[in-house]
Tab-separated table of C-alpha atoms in Angstrom:
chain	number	residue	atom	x	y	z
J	4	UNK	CA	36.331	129.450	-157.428
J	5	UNK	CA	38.244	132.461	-158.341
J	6	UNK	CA	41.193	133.353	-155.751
J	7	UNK	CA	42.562	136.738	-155.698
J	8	UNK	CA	46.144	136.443	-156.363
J	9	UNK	CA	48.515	139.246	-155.293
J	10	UNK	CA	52.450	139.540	-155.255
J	11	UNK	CA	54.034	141.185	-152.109
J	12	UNK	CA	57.237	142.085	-150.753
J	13	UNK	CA	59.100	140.682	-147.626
J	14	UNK	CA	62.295	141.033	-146.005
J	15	UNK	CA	62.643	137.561	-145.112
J	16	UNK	CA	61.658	134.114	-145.338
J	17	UNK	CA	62.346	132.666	-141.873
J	18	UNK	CA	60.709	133.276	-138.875
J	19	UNK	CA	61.120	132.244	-135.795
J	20	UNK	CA	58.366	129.746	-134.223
J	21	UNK	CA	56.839	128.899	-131.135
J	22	UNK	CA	55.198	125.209	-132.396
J	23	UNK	CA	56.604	122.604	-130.117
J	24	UNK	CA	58.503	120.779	-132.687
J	25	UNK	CA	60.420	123.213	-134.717
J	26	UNK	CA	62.679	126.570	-134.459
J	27	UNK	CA	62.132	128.104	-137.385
J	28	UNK	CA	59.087	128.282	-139.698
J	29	UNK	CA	58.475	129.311	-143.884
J	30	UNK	CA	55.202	130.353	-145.207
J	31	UNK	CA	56.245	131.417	-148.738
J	32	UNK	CA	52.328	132.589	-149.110
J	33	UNK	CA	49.522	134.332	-147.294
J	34	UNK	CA	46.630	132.560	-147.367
J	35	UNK	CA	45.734	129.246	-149.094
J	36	UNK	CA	43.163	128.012	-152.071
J	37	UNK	CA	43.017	124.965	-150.243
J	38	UNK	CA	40.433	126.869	-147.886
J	39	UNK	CA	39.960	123.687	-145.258
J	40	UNK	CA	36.635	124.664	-143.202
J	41	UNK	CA	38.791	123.765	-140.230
J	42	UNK	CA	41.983	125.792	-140.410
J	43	UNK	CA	43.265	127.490	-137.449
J	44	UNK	CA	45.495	129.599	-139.595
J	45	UNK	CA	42.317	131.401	-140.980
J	46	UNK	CA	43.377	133.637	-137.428
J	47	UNK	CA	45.989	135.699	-139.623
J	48	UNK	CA	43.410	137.442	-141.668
J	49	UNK	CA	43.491	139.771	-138.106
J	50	UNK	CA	47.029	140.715	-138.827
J	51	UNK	CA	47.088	140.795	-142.992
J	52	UNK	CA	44.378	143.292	-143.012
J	53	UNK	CA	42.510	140.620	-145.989
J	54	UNK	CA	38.355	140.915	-145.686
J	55	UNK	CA	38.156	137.807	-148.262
J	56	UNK	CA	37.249	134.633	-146.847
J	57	UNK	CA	39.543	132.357	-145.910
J	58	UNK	CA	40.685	130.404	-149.375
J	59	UNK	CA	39.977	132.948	-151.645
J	60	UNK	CA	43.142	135.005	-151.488
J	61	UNK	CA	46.642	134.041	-151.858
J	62	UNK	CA	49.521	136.422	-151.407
J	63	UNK	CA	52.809	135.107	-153.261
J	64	UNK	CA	55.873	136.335	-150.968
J	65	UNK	CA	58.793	137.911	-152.911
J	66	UNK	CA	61.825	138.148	-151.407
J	67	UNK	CA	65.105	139.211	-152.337
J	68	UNK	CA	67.181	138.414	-149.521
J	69	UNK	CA	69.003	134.843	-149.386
J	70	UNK	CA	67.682	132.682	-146.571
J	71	UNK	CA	70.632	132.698	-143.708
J	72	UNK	CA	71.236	129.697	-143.897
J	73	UNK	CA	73.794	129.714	-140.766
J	74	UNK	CA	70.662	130.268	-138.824
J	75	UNK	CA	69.714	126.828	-139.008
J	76	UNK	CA	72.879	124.870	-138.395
J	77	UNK	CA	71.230	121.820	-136.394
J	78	UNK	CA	67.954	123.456	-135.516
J	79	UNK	CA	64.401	122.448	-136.633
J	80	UNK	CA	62.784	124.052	-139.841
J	81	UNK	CA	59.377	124.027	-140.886
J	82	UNK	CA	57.614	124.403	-144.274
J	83	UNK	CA	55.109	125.515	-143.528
J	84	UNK	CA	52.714	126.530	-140.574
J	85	UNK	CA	50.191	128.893	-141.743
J	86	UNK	CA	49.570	127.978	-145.485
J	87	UNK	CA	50.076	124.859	-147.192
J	88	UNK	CA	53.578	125.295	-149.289
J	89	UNK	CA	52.670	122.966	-152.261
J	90	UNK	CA	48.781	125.027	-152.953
J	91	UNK	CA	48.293	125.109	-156.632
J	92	UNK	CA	50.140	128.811	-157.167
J	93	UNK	CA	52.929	126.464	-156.191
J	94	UNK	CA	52.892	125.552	-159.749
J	95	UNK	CA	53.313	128.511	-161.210
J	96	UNK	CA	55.450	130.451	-158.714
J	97	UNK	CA	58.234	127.995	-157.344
J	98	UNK	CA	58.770	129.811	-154.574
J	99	UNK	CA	59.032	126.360	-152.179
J	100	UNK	CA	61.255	124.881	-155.058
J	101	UNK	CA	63.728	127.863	-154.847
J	102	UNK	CA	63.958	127.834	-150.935
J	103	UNK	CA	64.809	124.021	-150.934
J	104	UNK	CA	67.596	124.843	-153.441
J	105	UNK	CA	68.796	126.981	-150.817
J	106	UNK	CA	68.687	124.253	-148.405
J	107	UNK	CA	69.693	121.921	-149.536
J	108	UNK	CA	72.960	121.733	-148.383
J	109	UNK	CA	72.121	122.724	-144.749
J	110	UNK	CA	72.515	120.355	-141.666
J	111	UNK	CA	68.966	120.765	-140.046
J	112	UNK	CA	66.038	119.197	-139.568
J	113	UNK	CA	63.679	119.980	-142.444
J	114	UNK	CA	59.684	119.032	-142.306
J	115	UNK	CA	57.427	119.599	-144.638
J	116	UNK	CA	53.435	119.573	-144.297
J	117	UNK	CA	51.481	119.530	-147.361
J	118	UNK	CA	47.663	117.920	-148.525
J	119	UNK	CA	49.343	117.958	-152.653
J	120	UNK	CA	50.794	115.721	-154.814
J	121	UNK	CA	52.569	118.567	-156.443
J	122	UNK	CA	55.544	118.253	-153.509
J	123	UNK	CA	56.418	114.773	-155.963
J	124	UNK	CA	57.709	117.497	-158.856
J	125	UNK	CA	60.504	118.153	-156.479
J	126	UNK	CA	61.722	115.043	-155.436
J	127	UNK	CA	65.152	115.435	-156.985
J	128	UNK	CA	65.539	118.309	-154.425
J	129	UNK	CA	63.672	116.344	-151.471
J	130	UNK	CA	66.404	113.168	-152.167
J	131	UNK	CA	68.769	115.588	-151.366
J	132	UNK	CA	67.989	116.676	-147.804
J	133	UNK	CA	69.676	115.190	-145.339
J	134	UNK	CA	67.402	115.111	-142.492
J	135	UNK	CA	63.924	115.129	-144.720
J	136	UNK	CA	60.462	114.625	-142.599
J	137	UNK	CA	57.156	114.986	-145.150
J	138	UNK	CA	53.540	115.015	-143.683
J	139	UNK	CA	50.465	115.091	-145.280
J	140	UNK	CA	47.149	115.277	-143.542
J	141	UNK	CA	44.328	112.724	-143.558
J	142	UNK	CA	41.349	112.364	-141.316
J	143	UNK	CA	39.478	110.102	-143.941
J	144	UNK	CA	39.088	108.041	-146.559
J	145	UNK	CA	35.610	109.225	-147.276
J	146	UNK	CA	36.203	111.249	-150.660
J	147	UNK	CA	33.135	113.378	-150.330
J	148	UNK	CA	33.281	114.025	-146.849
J	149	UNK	CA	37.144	115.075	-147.815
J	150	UNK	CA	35.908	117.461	-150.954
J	151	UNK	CA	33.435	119.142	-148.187
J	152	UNK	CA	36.077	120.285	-145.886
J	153	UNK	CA	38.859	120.664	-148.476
J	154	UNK	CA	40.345	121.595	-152.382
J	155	UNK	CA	43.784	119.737	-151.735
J	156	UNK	CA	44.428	116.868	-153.344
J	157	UNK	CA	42.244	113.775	-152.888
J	158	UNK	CA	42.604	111.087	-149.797
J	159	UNK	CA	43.798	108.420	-152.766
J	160	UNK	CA	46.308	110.953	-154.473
J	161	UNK	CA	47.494	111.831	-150.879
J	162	UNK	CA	48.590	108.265	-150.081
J	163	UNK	CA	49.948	107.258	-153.632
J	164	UNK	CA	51.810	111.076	-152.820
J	165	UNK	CA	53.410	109.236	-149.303
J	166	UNK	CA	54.045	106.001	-150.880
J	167	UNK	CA	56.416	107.290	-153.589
J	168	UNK	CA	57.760	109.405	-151.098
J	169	UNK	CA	58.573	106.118	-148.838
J	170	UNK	CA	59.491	104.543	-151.825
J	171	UNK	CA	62.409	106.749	-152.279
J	172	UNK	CA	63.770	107.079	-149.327
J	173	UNK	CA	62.114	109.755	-147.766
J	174	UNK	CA	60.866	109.537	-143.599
J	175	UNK	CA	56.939	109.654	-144.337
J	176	UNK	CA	54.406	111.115	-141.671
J	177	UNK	CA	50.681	110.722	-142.142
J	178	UNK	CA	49.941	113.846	-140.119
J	179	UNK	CA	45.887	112.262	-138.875
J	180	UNK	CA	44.418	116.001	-138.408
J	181	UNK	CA	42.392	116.858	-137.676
J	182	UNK	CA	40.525	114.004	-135.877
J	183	UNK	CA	36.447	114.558	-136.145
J	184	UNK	CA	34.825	113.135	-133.187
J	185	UNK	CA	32.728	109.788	-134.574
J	186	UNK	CA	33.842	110.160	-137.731
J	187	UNK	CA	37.457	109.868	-138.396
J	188	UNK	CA	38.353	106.531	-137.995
J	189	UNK	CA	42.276	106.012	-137.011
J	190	UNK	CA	42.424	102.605	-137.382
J	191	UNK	CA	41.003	102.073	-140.697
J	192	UNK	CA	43.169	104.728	-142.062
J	193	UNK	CA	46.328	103.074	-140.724
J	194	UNK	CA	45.066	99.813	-141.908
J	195	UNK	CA	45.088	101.194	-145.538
J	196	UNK	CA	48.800	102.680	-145.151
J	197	UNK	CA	51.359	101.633	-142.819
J	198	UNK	CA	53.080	99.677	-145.089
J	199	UNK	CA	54.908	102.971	-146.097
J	200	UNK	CA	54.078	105.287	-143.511
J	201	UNK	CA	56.977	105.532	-141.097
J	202	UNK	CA	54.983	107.578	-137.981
J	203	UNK	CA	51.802	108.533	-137.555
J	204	UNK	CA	50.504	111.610	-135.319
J	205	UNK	CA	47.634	112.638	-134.408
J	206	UNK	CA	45.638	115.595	-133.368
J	207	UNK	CA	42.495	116.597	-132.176
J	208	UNK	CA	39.841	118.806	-134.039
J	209	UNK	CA	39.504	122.300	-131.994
J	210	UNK	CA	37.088	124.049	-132.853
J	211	UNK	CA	37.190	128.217	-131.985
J	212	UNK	CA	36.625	131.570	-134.018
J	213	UNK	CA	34.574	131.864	-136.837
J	214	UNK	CA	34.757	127.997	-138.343
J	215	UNK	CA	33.250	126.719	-134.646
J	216	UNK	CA	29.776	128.036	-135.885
J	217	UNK	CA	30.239	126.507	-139.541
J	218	UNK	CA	31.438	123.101	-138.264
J	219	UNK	CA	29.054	122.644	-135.951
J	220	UNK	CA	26.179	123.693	-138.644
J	221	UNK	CA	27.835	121.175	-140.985
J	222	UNK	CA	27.464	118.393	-138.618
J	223	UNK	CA	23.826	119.198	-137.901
J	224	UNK	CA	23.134	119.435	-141.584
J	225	UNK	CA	25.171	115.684	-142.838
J	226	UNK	CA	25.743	113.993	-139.519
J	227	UNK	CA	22.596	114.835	-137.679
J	228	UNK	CA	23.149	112.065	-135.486
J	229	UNK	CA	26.405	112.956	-134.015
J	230	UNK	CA	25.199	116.308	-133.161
J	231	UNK	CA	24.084	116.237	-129.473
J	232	UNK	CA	27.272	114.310	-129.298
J	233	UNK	CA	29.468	117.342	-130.953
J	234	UNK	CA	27.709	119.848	-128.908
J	235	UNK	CA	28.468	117.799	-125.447
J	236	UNK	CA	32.346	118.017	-126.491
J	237	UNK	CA	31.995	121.716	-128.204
J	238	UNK	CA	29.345	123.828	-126.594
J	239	UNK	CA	29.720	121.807	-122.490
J	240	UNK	CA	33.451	121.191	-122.654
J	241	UNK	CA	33.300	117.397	-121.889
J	242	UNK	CA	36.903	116.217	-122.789
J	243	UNK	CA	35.892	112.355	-121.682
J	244	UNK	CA	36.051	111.550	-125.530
J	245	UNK	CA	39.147	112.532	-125.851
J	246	UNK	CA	40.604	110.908	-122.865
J	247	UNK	CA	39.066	107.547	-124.291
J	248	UNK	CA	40.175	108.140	-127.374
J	249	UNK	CA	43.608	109.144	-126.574
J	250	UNK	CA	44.250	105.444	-124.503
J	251	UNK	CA	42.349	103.916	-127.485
J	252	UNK	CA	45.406	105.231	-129.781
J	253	UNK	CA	48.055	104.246	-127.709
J	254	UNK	CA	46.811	100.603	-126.917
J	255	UNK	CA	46.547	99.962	-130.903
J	256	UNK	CA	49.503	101.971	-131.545
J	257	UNK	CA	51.741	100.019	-128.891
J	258	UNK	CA	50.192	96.393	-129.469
J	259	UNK	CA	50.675	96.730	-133.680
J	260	UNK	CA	54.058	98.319	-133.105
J	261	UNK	CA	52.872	101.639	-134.434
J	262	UNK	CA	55.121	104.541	-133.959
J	263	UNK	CA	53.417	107.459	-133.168
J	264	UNK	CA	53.146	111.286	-131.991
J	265	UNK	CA	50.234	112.537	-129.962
J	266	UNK	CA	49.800	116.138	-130.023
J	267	UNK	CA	45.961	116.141	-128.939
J	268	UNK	CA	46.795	118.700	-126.118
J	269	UNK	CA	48.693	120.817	-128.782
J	270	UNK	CA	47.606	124.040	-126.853
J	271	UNK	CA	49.800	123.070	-124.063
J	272	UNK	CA	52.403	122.084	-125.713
J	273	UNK	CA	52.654	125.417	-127.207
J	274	UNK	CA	52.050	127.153	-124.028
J	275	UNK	CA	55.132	124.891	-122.343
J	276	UNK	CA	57.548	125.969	-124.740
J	277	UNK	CA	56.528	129.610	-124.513
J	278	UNK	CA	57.247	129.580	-120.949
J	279	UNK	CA	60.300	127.602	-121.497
J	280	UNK	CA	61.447	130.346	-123.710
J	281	UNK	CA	60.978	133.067	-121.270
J	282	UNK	CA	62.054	131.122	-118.540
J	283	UNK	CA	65.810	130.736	-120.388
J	284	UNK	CA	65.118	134.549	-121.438
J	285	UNK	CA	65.191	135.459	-117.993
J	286	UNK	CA	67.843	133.493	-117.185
J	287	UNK	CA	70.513	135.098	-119.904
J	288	UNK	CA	69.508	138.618	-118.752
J	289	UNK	CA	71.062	137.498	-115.118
């Protein structure tokens, strides 16, 4: 598929974030070839002004300004939110490699998402870090039902990706998101890799906007059988799988000595530290 691939100016790097587990993000592109049917990030074609579909347009962010780096003395940086900062442009563009040079020497807490092998190029940088988290997404093992919702790098290249990562030294994360109702299967996946995973997490799959309709169609067209099941939890509202699901986690995670993150109510979460922010907002204008 060809993406449309544009250079752009910005005035900065950082911004600052309102995800529950970090105070800064870096998105050094707009947009992302990796074009997952599911992504929630798809929302910031409403404020880029882009009429492509989502994965066939990549802006490559060019900015001349140095990252201020005394910014994020002990706080919580995250690479990235909205794109995925090892896509294939990556390659080419070094854009990721050249902000990690810049923080490399920083005391914070650096994480890094990613579904590509390419992040293993930089691993003389990532050794560096001194407070390094890397998480890479996996809600299967099923190869073709992972090439139907994704181009990122395949399930096996994704794990041989965490295990070198483990392997030197590096605090590994295998990030399972999004979980597909009757489909992704946590415990097989963790079977397969916690010998060099250090945490897993795990999220829900929400499904809103445009990619609710396309989902939904997908699962009626290759998983007919799950579909009355889908449209109970999507179309009604019924959270009861969830729930189940949720204390079916945390009774494997707790009795295999799993360590784990749940962010299936990752709305709230958000919401909480939005209010937390105006709350302290509030109280330094006192």
């Amino acid at each position: 598929m060809k993406i449309l691939e544009k250079e752009v100016k910005v005035n900065d790097y950082l911004t600052k974030s309102n995800l529950p587990a970090s105070d800064y993000v870096i998105n050094p592109y707009i947009g992302c070839p990796h074009g997952c049917k599911y992504c929630y990030a798809s929302f910031m074609k409403r404020f880029t002004g882009h009429k492509e579909d989502w994965g066939t347009f990549i802006d490559i962010k060019q900015c001349d300004k140095k990252i201020n780096t005394k910014k994020l003395e002990n706080k919580r940086v995250f690479l990235s939110s909205v794109t995925d900062c090892y896509n294939e442009f990556e390659e080419k563009y070094e854009l990721t490699r050249n902000i990690l040079k810049q923080l490399v020497d920083i005391d914070c807490e650096l994480s890094i998402s990613t579904k590509s092998k390419l992040i293993l190029r930089d691993m003389d940088l990532l050794k560096q870090m001194k407070n390094l988290t890397v998480s890479m997404s996996i809600n299967t093992l099923d190869e073709n039902f992972k090439s139907d919702m994704d181009n990122a790098s395949s399930i096996q290249e994704r794990l041989h990706t965490l295990k070198q990562l483990h392997d030197n030294g590096i605090y590994t994360v295998l990030f399972m998101s999004p979980i597909f109702p009757y489909i992704t299967n946590f415990k097989e996946i963790i079977e397969v890799s916690k010998e060099y995973i250090d945490e897993y997490w795990f999220e829900n799959l929400n499904l809103r906007g445009d990619y609710k309709t396309k989902i939904l169609f997908y699962i009626q067209e290759k998983y007919p059988e799950f579909i009355d099941k889908y449209n109970d939890i999507y179309i009604k509202g019924n959270k009861q799988y969830w729930y189940d699901l949720l204390k079916e986690v945390q009774e494997y995670c707790e009795s295999n000595n799993v360590k784990y993150i749940n962010y299936f109510y990752h709305e709230e979460l958000v919401e909480n530290k939005k209010s937390l922010k105006d709350k302290d907002s509030k109280n330094e204008s006192k």
